[in-house]
Amino acid sequence: MALTDARLGRVRPAPENFLSDEQIQSVKEGRRDFLRKAFIAASAAAAAPAVAHAQSAGDPAILELQPWSTMLGKPVAANPYGMPSMYERNLVRRESPGLTRVGGSSVAFTPLQGLFGIITPSGLHFERHHQGWVDIDPNKHRLMINGLVKTDAVFTMDDIMRLPSVSRIHFIECGANTGMEWGNVAVPTVQYSHGMISCSEFTGVPLKAILDMCGADYRKGRFILAEGADGSSMTRTIPMEMVESGEVLVAYGMNGEMLRPENGYPLRLVVPGVQGVSWVKWLRRIEVGDMPWATKDEAVHYIDLMPDGLHRQYSSIQECKSVITTPSGGQTLLDKGFYNVSGLAWSGRGKITRVDVSTDGGINWRTARLETPVLSKALTRFNIDWVWDGKPAILQSRAMDDTGYVQPSYGQLRAVRGTKSIYHNNAIQSWKVVESGEVSNVQVL
Ligand code: MTE
C-alpha cells in the first residue's frame, strides 16, 4: 500500500513503507515497475502467505555500497530525547479539516493507519481539550479531596508519588470518536474516522486508596465528582462502584514516563472502559457525593438523542468496537496478491474474544488472529491473511467481547439509536477497495 495523498500521513505496515521518499515518489509518478519487481503475488487460494521480497538483480539498494555504510554516524546523545526518524515525519497527530478550532478547543487525531501493536506512542496519543492544554508546574499542583469524607485533604505531587503505585494498560476513547459517521459523512481516513482512541500503560495510585485515607463514606457517597485545573472547568460524575473496583487510577505516568502536558501532566484520572471525557486531565479535586451532579459536561454534552426524542445521559461505557487500520481509507493497494489485513478491537466491558473479517461487505466472514497480549479494556491487535484478486472488495471487521456482545452493523445500531446521535458510534466500519487499488470509506447497512 502506498499513500496517494501526502497530507494524510505515510502508510507503514506494508513493505513499501520501508522505501525511501524517492522510491515512494517514483510510485506516485506511475513508475510502478520497481514495486512490481518487489512483490511476488501470492498464488490464488494460497493458505500460507507467499513471501514478498525485493529481487536483488539490478537493485542498487543492495548492489551498491550506501553512504551510511561508509561514514561516521552521529554521536550518542545527539538527540538527548530520542525522536523518530526524519523519514517518519508525516506520521503525526492531525486536526480534522472539517472541525473548527475555537481557541485551543479542538481535537488532534492519532494516526492509527501507521501504528503497530497496541501501545500508542505518547507523542501520537490523541488530544482533546475543551479549553486548550496547560503545562502545570508539578510543585504548584494540588489534589483536593472533599465532600462525604471524614477528613478533607490536600495532596501535593510528592505526597501522591510516595503512595503504592500500579501500572495498567488501557485504551481511552472519546465518546465522540467516529461521530461524524452518524451523518454518513464518510471522512477519508481511519485517522479521522477512528483516531480519537489511544492505548497506553498508565501508572498511578488507585483512587480507592486515596479515598480510604480520607475516610470516605462509601454507604452514602455513591458518586464522585472529578474536576480539572484547566480553564474549561471540566467536571464529571463517576459512580462509586467503579472506584471501589480498584480500576480507577489517579495517574501521573504514561508509557514509562510522566504524562505529557497535552494528556494531563502532572495528574489525570484513568477510568478504564469509560468514555474519554471522564478521564479528567490536570486533576485538582475529587468530591464524594450522594447523587450525580449533572454538570454542563454531562447534562448538555456527551448525551445521546434517541429516536423517541428523549436523550440518554451517563451512557459512559465504550461498547465493543473494531476497525481495520490497514488497508484503510486513503491508502492504495499497488497490485493484486498477498496482504496482511490488520486492525484494532476493544471493549469498555472487558476482553476481546474474537474478531471476524469480511472482504465482501459482510456476506462471508473469517476469524482473525488475535495477537497477544489480549487485555481487559485495552486495544487488541488482530491480523488476517488476504489474497486480493484485483477485483472490487469491501473490508469489514466485527468484534466480540467476553460478555458475548457483538459489534453491530449500521443498520442494527440505527434501529436502536436512530440517526440523531453524535456520540457512542461503535458500528462496523467498511472500507471499499476498487480495481485501481484505491481504498475509501463507505457505509454498509
Ligand atoms: N479534562 C480536562 N480537565 N479538560 C478537558 O478538556 N477533555 C476530556 C478528557 N479530560 C478534557 C479533560 C475529553 S473530551 C477527552 S476525550 C479526554 O480528556 C482526552 O484525553 P487526551 O487528550 O489525553 O487524549
CSV table of C-alpha atoms and ligand atoms in Angstrom, one decimal:
chain,number,residue,atom,x,y,z
A,1,MET,CA,0.0,0.0,0.0
A,2,ALA,CA,1.2,3.5,-0.7
A,3,LEU,CA,-0.3,6.7,0.2
A,4,THR,CA,-1.9,8.8,-2.6
A,5,ASP,CA,-2.1,12.0,-0.6
A,6,ALA,CA,1.0,13.0,1.5
A,7,ARG,CA,-1.2,15.2,3.8
A,8,LEU,CA,-2.8,12.1,5.2
A,9,GLY,CA,0.4,10.6,6.7
A,10,ARG,CA,2.7,7.8,5.5
A,11,VAL,CA,1.4,4.2,5.3
A,12,ARG,CA,3.7,1.9,7.1
A,13,PRO,CA,2.6,-1.7,7.6
A,14,ALA,CA,3.2,-2.9,4.0
A,15,PRO,CA,6.7,-3.4,2.7
A,16,GLU,CA,6.9,-0.3,0.6
A,17,ASN,CA,6.8,1.8,3.7
A,18,PHE,CA,10.4,0.9,4.2
A,19,LEU,CA,11.2,2.5,0.9
A,20,SER,CA,12.8,5.9,0.6
A,21,ASP,CA,10.8,9.0,-0.2
A,22,GLU,CA,12.4,8.9,-3.7
A,23,GLN,CA,11.1,5.5,-4.3
A,24,ILE,CA,7.6,6.4,-3.0
A,25,GLN,CA,7.7,9.4,-5.3
A,26,SER,CA,8.5,7.2,-8.2
A,27,VAL,CA,5.5,5.1,-7.4
A,28,LYS,CA,3.3,8.2,-7.3
A,29,GLU,CA,4.6,9.2,-10.7
A,30,GLY,CA,3.3,6.0,-12.0
A,31,ARG,CA,6.6,4.1,-12.4
A,32,ARG,CA,5.4,1.0,-10.6
A,33,ASP,CA,8.0,-1.3,-12.1
A,34,PHE,CA,10.2,-1.2,-9.0
A,35,LEU,CA,7.3,-2.3,-6.9
A,36,ARG,CA,6.1,-4.9,-9.3
A,37,LYS,CA,9.5,-6.5,-9.0
A,38,ALA,CA,9.5,-6.0,-5.3
A,39,PHE,CA,6.5,-8.2,-4.7
A,40,ILE,CA,5.5,-11.6,-5.6
A,41,ALA,CA,1.8,-12.0,-5.7
A,42,ALA,CA,0.6,-15.0,-3.8
A,43,SER,CA,-1.0,-17.7,-5.8
A,44,ALA,CA,-4.7,-17.6,-5.7
A,45,ALA,CA,-6.0,-19.7,-2.9
A,46,ALA,CA,-2.7,-20.0,-1.0
A,47,ALA,CA,-3.3,-20.8,2.6
A,48,ALA,CA,0.2,-19.6,3.7
A,49,PRO,CA,1.3,-16.2,2.6
A,50,ALA,CA,3.8,-16.1,-0.2
A,51,VAL,CA,6.8,-14.2,1.0
A,52,ALA,CA,7.1,-10.9,-0.8
A,53,HIS,CA,10.8,-9.8,-1.2
A,54,ALA,CA,12.9,-7.4,-3.2
A,55,GLN,CA,14.8,-9.0,-6.1
A,56,SER,CA,18.5,-8.4,-5.9
A,57,ALA,CA,19.1,-8.5,-9.6
A,58,GLY,CA,19.9,-4.9,-10.7
A,59,ASP,CA,18.7,-3.4,-7.4
A,60,PRO,CA,21.2,-0.6,-6.5
A,61,ALA,CA,20.0,-0.6,-2.9
A,62,ILE,CA,21.6,-3.9,-2.4
A,63,LEU,CA,24.4,-3.9,-5.0
A,64,GLU,CA,25.9,-0.5,-4.2
A,65,LEU,CA,27.6,0.5,-1.0
A,66,GLN,CA,25.4,3.1,0.6
A,67,PRO,CA,26.8,6.4,2.1
A,68,TRP,CA,25.7,5.4,5.6
A,69,SER,CA,27.8,2.3,5.4
A,70,THR,CA,31.0,4.2,4.9
A,71,MET,CA,30.6,7.3,7.1
A,72,LEU,CA,30.9,8.1,10.8
A,73,GLY,CA,27.5,8.1,12.4
A,74,LYS,CA,26.2,10.8,14.8
A,75,PRO,CA,27.4,10.7,18.4
A,76,VAL,CA,25.4,9.4,21.3
A,77,ALA,CA,23.0,11.9,22.9
A,78,ALA,CA,22.9,13.9,19.6
A,79,ASN,CA,19.2,13.8,20.4
A,80,PRO,CA,19.0,13.8,24.3
A,81,TYR,CA,15.4,12.9,24.0
A,82,GLY,CA,15.0,10.5,21.1
A,83,MET,CA,12.8,11.4,18.2
A,84,PRO,CA,11.5,9.3,15.2
A,85,SER,CA,13.5,9.1,12.0
A,86,MET,CA,13.1,12.1,9.7
A,87,TYR,CA,11.6,9.7,7.2
A,88,GLU,CA,8.6,9.2,9.5
A,89,ARG,CA,7.9,12.9,9.7
A,90,ASN,CA,4.4,12.6,8.2
A,91,LEU,CA,3.2,10.3,10.9
A,92,VAL,CA,1.8,12.9,13.2
A,93,ARG,CA,-1.4,13.8,15.0
A,94,ARG,CA,-3.7,15.8,12.8
A,95,GLU,CA,-6.6,18.1,13.2
A,96,SER,CA,-9.6,17.4,11.1
A,97,PRO,CA,-10.1,19.9,8.3
A,98,GLY,CA,-13.8,19.5,8.9
A,99,LEU,CA,-13.8,20.6,12.6
A,100,THR,CA,-13.3,24.2,13.6
A,101,ARG,CA,-10.9,25.1,16.3
A,102,VAL,CA,-12.3,27.6,18.9
A,103,GLY,CA,-9.3,28.9,20.8
A,104,GLY,CA,-7.4,25.8,21.9
A,105,SER,CA,-10.6,23.8,22.0
A,106,SER,CA,-10.4,21.0,19.4
A,107,VAL,CA,-9.1,17.6,18.7
A,108,ALA,CA,-6.0,16.1,17.1
A,109,PHE,CA,-6.4,12.5,15.9
A,110,THR,CA,-4.0,9.6,16.4
A,111,PRO,CA,-2.6,8.2,13.0
A,112,LEU,CA,-3.9,4.7,13.6
A,113,GLN,CA,-3.0,3.7,10.0
A,114,GLY,CA,0.7,3.9,10.8
A,115,LEU,CA,0.9,2.2,14.2
A,116,PHE,CA,1.8,-1.3,15.1
A,117,GLY,CA,0.8,-3.4,18.1
A,118,ILE,CA,-1.4,-1.9,20.8
A,119,ILE,CA,0.6,0.9,22.5
A,120,THR,CA,0.2,4.4,21.2
A,121,PRO,CA,3.5,6.3,21.3
A,122,SER,CA,3.0,9.2,23.8
A,123,GLY,CA,3.7,11.8,21.1
A,124,LEU,CA,0.9,10.4,18.9
A,125,HIS,CA,-1.7,10.0,21.7
A,126,PHE,CA,-4.8,11.8,20.6
A,127,GLU,CA,-5.6,15.2,22.2
A,128,ARG,CA,-9.0,16.6,23.1
A,129,HIS,CA,-9.2,19.8,25.0
A,130,HIS,CA,-12.2,21.9,25.8
A,131,GLN,CA,-10.1,25.0,26.6
A,132,GLY,CA,-6.6,24.3,25.3
A,133,TRP,CA,-3.8,22.5,27.2
A,134,VAL,CA,-1.7,23.7,30.0
A,135,ASP,CA,1.8,22.7,31.3
A,136,ILE,CA,1.4,22.9,35.1
A,137,ASP,CA,4.4,23.2,37.5
A,138,PRO,CA,4.1,19.9,39.5
A,139,ASN,CA,5.4,21.8,42.6
A,140,LYS,CA,2.3,24.0,42.4
A,141,HIS,CA,-0.2,21.3,41.6
A,142,ARG,CA,-2.5,20.1,44.3
A,143,LEU,CA,-5.2,17.4,44.5
A,144,MET,CA,-8.0,18.2,47.0
A,145,ILE,CA,-10.4,15.5,48.4
A,146,ASN,CA,-13.7,16.8,49.9
A,147,GLY,CA,-17.4,16.0,50.3
A,148,LEU,CA,-18.6,12.9,52.2
A,149,VAL,CA,-15.2,12.1,53.8
A,150,LYS,CA,-14.1,12.2,57.4
A,151,THR,CA,-11.1,14.4,56.7
A,152,ASP,CA,-10.8,16.8,53.8
A,153,ALA,CA,-7.3,16.6,52.4
A,154,VAL,CA,-4.9,18.3,50.0
A,155,PHE,CA,-2.2,16.2,48.4
A,156,THR,CA,1.0,17.5,46.7
A,157,MET,CA,2.5,15.5,43.8
A,158,ASP,CA,5.2,14.3,46.2
A,159,ASP,CA,2.5,13.0,48.6
A,160,ILE,CA,0.9,11.1,45.7
A,161,MET,CA,4.1,9.7,44.3
A,162,ARG,CA,5.1,8.2,47.7
A,163,LEU,CA,2.0,6.0,47.7
A,164,PRO,CA,2.0,2.4,46.4
A,165,SER,CA,1.6,2.5,42.7
A,166,VAL,CA,0.2,0.2,39.9
A,167,SER,CA,0.8,0.2,36.1
A,168,ARG,CA,-2.0,-0.9,33.8
A,169,ILE,CA,-2.6,-0.8,30.0
A,170,HIS,CA,-5.9,0.6,28.9
A,171,PHE,CA,-7.5,2.3,25.9
A,172,ILE,CA,-9.0,5.8,26.1
A,173,GLU,CA,-11.7,6.6,23.5
A,174,CYS,CA,-13.5,9.9,23.2
A,175,GLY,CA,-17.3,9.4,23.2
A,176,ALA,CA,-17.3,11.4,20.0
A,177,ASN,CA,-15.0,9.1,18.2
A,178,THR,CA,-16.5,8.1,14.8
A,179,GLY,CA,-19.1,10.7,15.5
A,180,MET,CA,-19.1,12.2,12.0
A,181,GLU,CA,-20.1,8.8,10.5
A,182,TRP,CA,-23.5,9.1,12.2
A,183,GLY,CA,-24.3,11.6,9.5
A,184,ASN,CA,-22.8,9.4,6.8
A,185,VAL,CA,-20.1,12.0,6.2
A,186,ALA,CA,-17.5,9.2,5.4
A,187,VAL,CA,-14.4,11.1,6.4
A,188,PRO,CA,-11.5,10.0,4.2
A,189,THR,CA,-9.1,8.1,6.6
A,190,VAL,CA,-9.1,6.0,9.7
A,191,GLN,CA,-7.1,8.7,11.4
A,192,TYR,CA,-10.1,11.0,11.2
A,193,SER,CA,-12.9,8.3,11.5
A,194,HIS,CA,-11.4,6.4,14.5
A,195,GLY,CA,-8.3,8.4,15.7
A,196,MET,CA,-9.9,9.6,18.9
A,197,ILE,CA,-8.6,6.4,20.6
A,198,SER,CA,-5.2,5.6,22.0
A,199,CYS,CA,-3.8,3.0,24.3
A,200,SER,CA,-1.1,3.4,26.9
A,201,GLU,CA,0.4,2.0,30.1
A,202,PHE,CA,-0.8,4.3,32.9
A,203,THR,CA,0.9,4.5,36.3
A,204,GLY,CA,-0.6,5.9,39.4
A,205,VAL,CA,-2.4,5.2,42.6
A,206,PRO,CA,-5.9,3.6,42.8
A,207,LEU,CA,-8.3,6.4,43.8
A,208,LYS,CA,-9.9,4.0,46.3
A,209,ALA,CA,-6.6,4.0,48.3
A,210,ILE,CA,-6.7,7.9,48.5
A,211,LEU,CA,-10.4,7.9,49.4
A,212,ASP,CA,-9.7,5.3,52.1
A,213,MET,CA,-7.0,7.6,53.6
A,214,CYS,CA,-9.6,10.4,53.8
A,215,GLY,CA,-12.3,8.1,55.4
A,216,ALA,CA,-14.8,8.3,52.5
A,217,ASP,CA,-18.4,7.4,53.4
A,218,TYR,CA,-19.0,4.6,50.9
A,219,ARG,CA,-22.5,4.0,52.2
A,220,LYS,CA,-23.9,7.5,51.4
A,221,GLY,CA,-21.2,8.6,49.0
A,222,ARG,CA,-22.1,6.6,45.9
A,223,PHE,CA,-20.7,9.1,43.4
A,224,ILE,CA,-17.5,11.1,42.9
A,225,LEU,CA,-17.1,14.4,41.0
A,226,ALA,CA,-13.7,14.8,39.3
A,227,GLU,CA,-12.6,18.3,38.4
A,228,GLY,CA,-9.8,19.6,36.2
A,229,ALA,CA,-7.5,22.6,36.8
A,230,ASP,CA,-7.7,23.9,33.2
A,231,GLY,CA,-9.9,26.8,32.2
A,232,SER,CA,-12.7,24.6,30.9
A,233,SER,CA,-13.8,23.6,34.5
A,234,MET,CA,-14.2,20.1,33.3
A,235,THR,CA,-16.2,18.1,35.8
A,236,ARG,CA,-17.6,14.6,35.5
A,237,THR,CA,-19.6,12.4,37.8
A,238,ILE,CA,-18.3,8.8,38.2
A,239,PRO,CA,-20.2,6.0,40.1
A,240,MET,CA,-18.5,4.9,43.2
A,241,GLU,CA,-18.7,1.2,42.2
A,242,MET,CA,-16.1,1.9,39.5
A,243,VAL,CA,-13.8,3.4,42.2
A,244,GLU,CA,-14.4,0.5,44.6
A,245,SER,CA,-13.4,-2.0,41.9
A,246,GLY,CA,-9.9,-0.5,42.2
A,247,GLU,CA,-9.7,0.2,38.5
A,248,VAL,CA,-9.9,4.0,38.7
A,249,LEU,CA,-6.4,5.5,39.0
A,250,VAL,CA,-5.1,8.9,39.9
A,251,ALA,CA,-2.3,8.6,37.3
A,252,TYR,CA,0.9,10.5,36.8
A,253,GLY,CA,2.7,8.1,34.4
A,254,MET,CA,2.1,7.2,30.8
A,255,ASN,CA,4.2,4.7,28.9
A,256,GLY,CA,7.0,4.7,31.4
A,257,GLU,CA,7.4,8.5,31.9
A,258,MET,CA,5.4,11.3,33.3
A,259,LEU,CA,2.2,12.2,31.5
A,260,ARG,CA,2.6,14.6,28.6
A,261,PRO,CA,1.2,18.1,29.2
A,262,GLU,CA,-1.4,17.6,26.5
A,263,ASN,CA,-2.6,14.5,28.3
A,264,GLY,CA,-3.0,16.0,31.7
A,265,TYR,CA,0.5,16.4,33.3
A,266,PRO,CA,1.1,16.1,36.1
A,267,LEU,CA,-2.1,14.2,37.2
A,268,ARG,CA,-5.1,12.7,35.4
A,269,LEU,CA,-7.9,10.3,36.2
A,270,VAL,CA,-7.9,7.0,34.4
A,271,VAL,CA,-11.4,5.4,34.2
A,272,PRO,CA,-10.9,2.1,32.3
A,273,GLY,CA,-13.7,1.3,29.8
A,274,VAL,CA,-15.4,4.7,30.2
A,275,GLN,CA,-15.5,7.4,27.5
A,276,GLY,CA,-12.6,9.8,27.5
A,277,VAL,CA,-14.4,12.9,28.9
A,278,SER,CA,-14.4,11.2,32.3
A,279,TRP,CA,-10.7,10.8,32.3
A,280,VAL,CA,-10.3,14.3,33.8
A,281,LYS,CA,-6.9,15.8,33.0
A,282,TRP,CA,-4.9,18.2,35.2
A,283,LEU,CA,-7.0,16.6,38.0
A,284,ARG,CA,-7.2,19.0,41.0
A,285,ARG,CA,-10.3,17.9,43.0
A,286,ILE,CA,-12.4,14.9,43.9
A,287,GLU,CA,-15.6,15.3,45.7
A,288,VAL,CA,-17.6,12.4,47.2
A,289,GLY,CA,-21.3,12.9,47.0
A,290,ASP,CA,-24.6,11.1,47.2
A,291,MET,CA,-26.0,11.8,43.7
A,292,PRO,CA,-24.8,12.7,40.2
A,293,TRP,CA,-24.0,16.4,39.7
A,294,ALA,CA,-25.4,16.8,36.2
A,295,THR,CA,-22.8,19.3,35.3
A,296,LYS,CA,-22.6,21.0,31.9
A,297,ASP,CA,-20.3,18.3,30.6
A,298,GLU,CA,-22.8,15.6,31.4
A,299,ALA,CA,-26.2,17.3,31.1
A,300,VAL,CA,-25.7,19.0,27.7
A,301,HIS,CA,-22.7,17.2,26.1
A,302,TYR,CA,-21.9,13.5,25.7
A,303,ILE,CA,-25.6,12.6,25.7
A,304,ASP,CA,-27.4,10.6,23.0
A,305,LEU,CA,-30.7,11.8,21.4
A,306,MET,CA,-32.8,8.7,21.0
A,307,PRO,CA,-35.5,8.1,18.3
A,308,ASP,CA,-38.3,8.8,20.8
A,309,GLY,CA,-37.0,12.4,21.4
A,310,LEU,CA,-35.6,11.7,24.9
A,311,HIS,CA,-31.9,11.8,25.5
A,312,ARG,CA,-29.7,9.2,27.1
A,313,GLN,CA,-27.4,10.5,29.8
A,314,TYR,CA,-24.5,8.9,31.6
A,315,SER,CA,-24.1,6.2,29.0
A,316,SER,CA,-20.4,6.2,29.7
A,317,ILE,CA,-19.1,2.7,28.8
A,318,GLN,CA,-17.5,2.5,25.4
A,319,GLU,CA,-19.1,-0.6,23.8
A,320,CYS,CA,-17.2,-3.3,21.8
A,321,LYS,CA,-15.8,-1.9,18.6
A,322,SER,CA,-13.1,-2.6,16.0
A,323,VAL,CA,-11.6,-1.1,12.8
A,324,ILE,CA,-9.3,-2.3,10.1
A,325,THR,CA,-6.4,0.1,10.2
A,326,THR,CA,-4.6,-1.2,7.1
A,327,PRO,CA,-5.7,-1.3,4.3
A,328,SER,CA,-7.9,1.7,5.1
A,329,GLY,CA,-9.2,4.9,3.6
A,330,GLY,CA,-6.7,7.0,1.6
A,331,GLN,CA,-4.3,4.0,1.0
A,332,THR,CA,-3.8,2.3,-2.3
A,333,LEU,CA,-3.1,-1.4,-2.9
A,334,LEU,CA,-0.3,-1.4,-5.5
A,335,ASP,CA,-1.0,-4.8,-7.0
A,336,LYS,CA,-3.1,-7.9,-6.5
A,337,GLY,CA,-1.7,-10.6,-4.3
A,338,PHE,CA,-1.0,-11.1,-0.6
A,339,TYR,CA,-1.8,-8.5,2.1
A,340,ASN,CA,-1.8,-8.7,5.8
A,341,VAL,CA,-5.1,-7.1,6.9
A,342,SER,CA,-4.5,-5.6,10.4
A,343,GLY,CA,-6.7,-3.7,12.8
A,344,LEU,CA,-7.7,-2.9,16.4
A,345,ALA,CA,-10.5,-4.1,18.6
A,346,TRP,CA,-11.6,-3.0,22.1
A,347,SER,CA,-14.4,-3.2,24.6
A,348,GLY,CA,-15.1,-1.0,27.6
A,349,ARG,CA,-16.7,-4.0,29.3
A,350,GLY,CA,-13.7,-6.4,29.2
A,351,LYS,CA,-11.6,-8.5,26.9
A,352,ILE,CA,-12.0,-9.1,23.2
A,353,THR,CA,-12.7,-12.7,22.5
A,354,ARG,CA,-13.0,-12.8,18.7
A,355,VAL,CA,-12.8,-10.6,15.6
A,356,ASP,CA,-14.2,-11.7,12.3
A,357,VAL,CA,-13.2,-10.1,9.0
A,358,SER,CA,-15.2,-9.9,5.8
A,359,THR,CA,-13.8,-8.9,2.4
A,360,ASP,CA,-17.1,-9.0,0.6
A,361,GLY,CA,-19.2,-6.5,2.5
A,362,GLY,CA,-20.4,-8.8,5.2
A,363,ILE,CA,-21.6,-11.9,3.2
A,364,ASN,CA,-18.7,-14.2,4.3
A,365,TRP,CA,-16.6,-13.9,7.5
A,366,ARG,CA,-13.3,-15.4,8.6
A,367,THR,CA,-11.9,-15.3,12.1
A,368,ALA,CA,-8.8,-13.2,12.5
A,369,ARG,CA,-5.8,-13.9,14.7
A,370,LEU,CA,-5.8,-12.0,18.0
A,371,GLU,CA,-2.2,-11.0,18.8
A,372,THR,CA,-1.1,-11.2,22.4
A,373,PRO,CA,-1.5,-9.6,24.9
A,374,VAL,CA,-5.3,-9.6,25.0
A,375,LEU,CA,-6.1,-7.4,28.0
A,376,SER,CA,-9.3,-6.2,29.6
A,377,LYS,CA,-10.3,-2.6,28.5
A,378,ALA,CA,-7.2,-2.3,26.3
A,379,LEU,CA,-6.7,-2.3,22.5
A,380,THR,CA,-6.3,-5.8,20.9
A,381,ARG,CA,-4.4,-6.1,17.7
A,382,PHE,CA,-5.8,-8.5,15.1
A,383,ASN,CA,-4.3,-9.7,11.8
A,384,ILE,CA,-5.6,-11.9,8.9
A,385,ASP,CA,-4.1,-13.0,5.6
A,386,TRP,CA,-5.8,-11.8,2.4
A,387,VAL,CA,-5.0,-12.5,-1.2
A,388,TRP,CA,-6.5,-9.7,-3.2
A,389,ASP,CA,-7.7,-10.9,-6.7
A,390,GLY,CA,-7.7,-7.3,-8.1
A,391,LYS,CA,-11.5,-7.1,-8.0
A,392,PRO,CA,-13.6,-4.6,-6.0
A,393,ALA,CA,-13.9,-5.6,-2.4
A,394,ILE,CA,-15.4,-4.3,0.9
A,395,LEU,CA,-13.3,-4.9,4.0
A,396,GLN,CA,-15.0,-5.0,7.4
A,397,SER,CA,-14.2,-6.2,10.9
A,398,ARG,CA,-16.7,-7.3,13.6
A,399,ALA,CA,-15.5,-7.7,17.2
A,400,MET,CA,-17.0,-9.7,20.1
A,401,ASP,CA,-16.2,-9.3,23.8
A,402,ASP,CA,-16.3,-11.6,26.8
A,403,THR,CA,-19.8,-10.5,27.7
A,404,GLY,CA,-21.0,-12.1,24.4
A,405,TYR,CA,-21.7,-8.7,22.9
A,406,VAL,CA,-21.2,-8.5,19.1
A,407,GLN,CA,-20.3,-5.2,17.4
A,408,PRO,CA,-23.4,-4.1,15.4
A,409,SER,CA,-23.8,-3.1,11.7
A,410,TYR,CA,-25.0,0.5,11.0
A,411,GLY,CA,-28.5,-0.9,10.3
A,412,GLN,CA,-28.6,-2.6,13.7
A,413,LEU,CA,-27.2,0.4,15.6
A,414,ARG,CA,-29.6,2.9,13.9
A,415,ALA,CA,-32.6,0.6,14.6
A,416,VAL,CA,-32.0,1.2,18.3
A,417,ARG,CA,-30.3,4.6,18.4
A,418,GLY,CA,-31.9,6.4,15.4
A,419,THR,CA,-29.9,8.9,13.4
A,420,LYS,CA,-29.6,11.9,15.6
A,421,SER,CA,-26.6,10.9,17.8
A,422,ILE,CA,-23.2,12.5,17.8
A,423,TYR,CA,-21.6,10.2,20.4
A,424,HIS,CA,-21.1,6.5,21.0
A,425,ASN,CA,-20.9,5.1,17.5
A,426,ASN,CA,-19.5,1.6,17.6
A,427,ALA,CA,-20.8,0.3,14.2
A,428,ILE,CA,-18.9,-1.9,11.8
A,429,GLN,CA,-16.6,0.2,9.6
A,430,SER,CA,-16.4,-0.6,5.9
A,431,TRP,CA,-13.5,0.2,3.5
A,432,LYS,CA,-14.2,-0.1,-0.2
A,433,VAL,CA,-11.3,-1.3,-2.5
A,434,VAL,CA,-11.7,-0.6,-6.2
A,435,GLU,CA,-9.9,-2.2,-9.1
A,436,SER,CA,-7.3,0.6,-9.2
A,437,GLY,CA,-6.4,-0.5,-5.6
A,438,GLU,CA,-7.7,2.8,-4.0
A,439,VAL,CA,-9.3,2.3,-0.6
A,440,SER,CA,-12.1,4.7,0.6
A,441,ASN,CA,-14.7,5.0,3.3
A,442,VAL,CA,-18.2,3.7,2.6
A,443,GLN,CA,-21.2,2.9,4.8
A,444,VAL,CA,-22.8,-0.5,4.5
A,445,LEU,CA,-26.0,-1.1,6.4
B,1,MTE,N1,-10.0,17.1,31.3
B,1,MTE,C1,-9.9,18.4,31.3
B,1,MTE,N2,-9.6,18.9,32.5
B,1,MTE,N3,-10.2,19.2,30.3
B,1,MTE,C2,-10.5,18.7,29.1
B,1,MTE,O1,-10.8,19.5,28.1
B,1,MTE,N4,-11.1,16.7,27.8
B,1,MTE,C3,-11.7,15.4,28.0
B,1,MTE,C4,-10.9,14.5,28.9
B,1,MTE,N5,-10.4,15.2,30.0
B,1,MTE,C5,-10.7,17.3,29.0
B,1,MTE,C6,-10.4,16.5,30.1
B,1,MTE,C7,-12.0,14.7,26.8
B,1,MTE,S1,-13.5,15.2,26.0
B,1,MTE,C8,-11.3,13.6,26.4
B,1,MTE,S2,-11.9,12.7,25.1
B,1,MTE,C9,-10.1,13.2,27.0
B,1,MTE,O2,-9.8,14.0,28.1
B,1,MTE,C10,-9.0,13.2,26.0
B,1,MTE,O3,-7.8,12.9,26.6
B,1,MTE,P1,-6.4,13.1,25.8
B,1,MTE,O4,-6.4,14.5,25.4
B,1,MTE,O5,-5.3,12.7,26.8
B,1,MTE,O6,-6.5,12.1,24.7
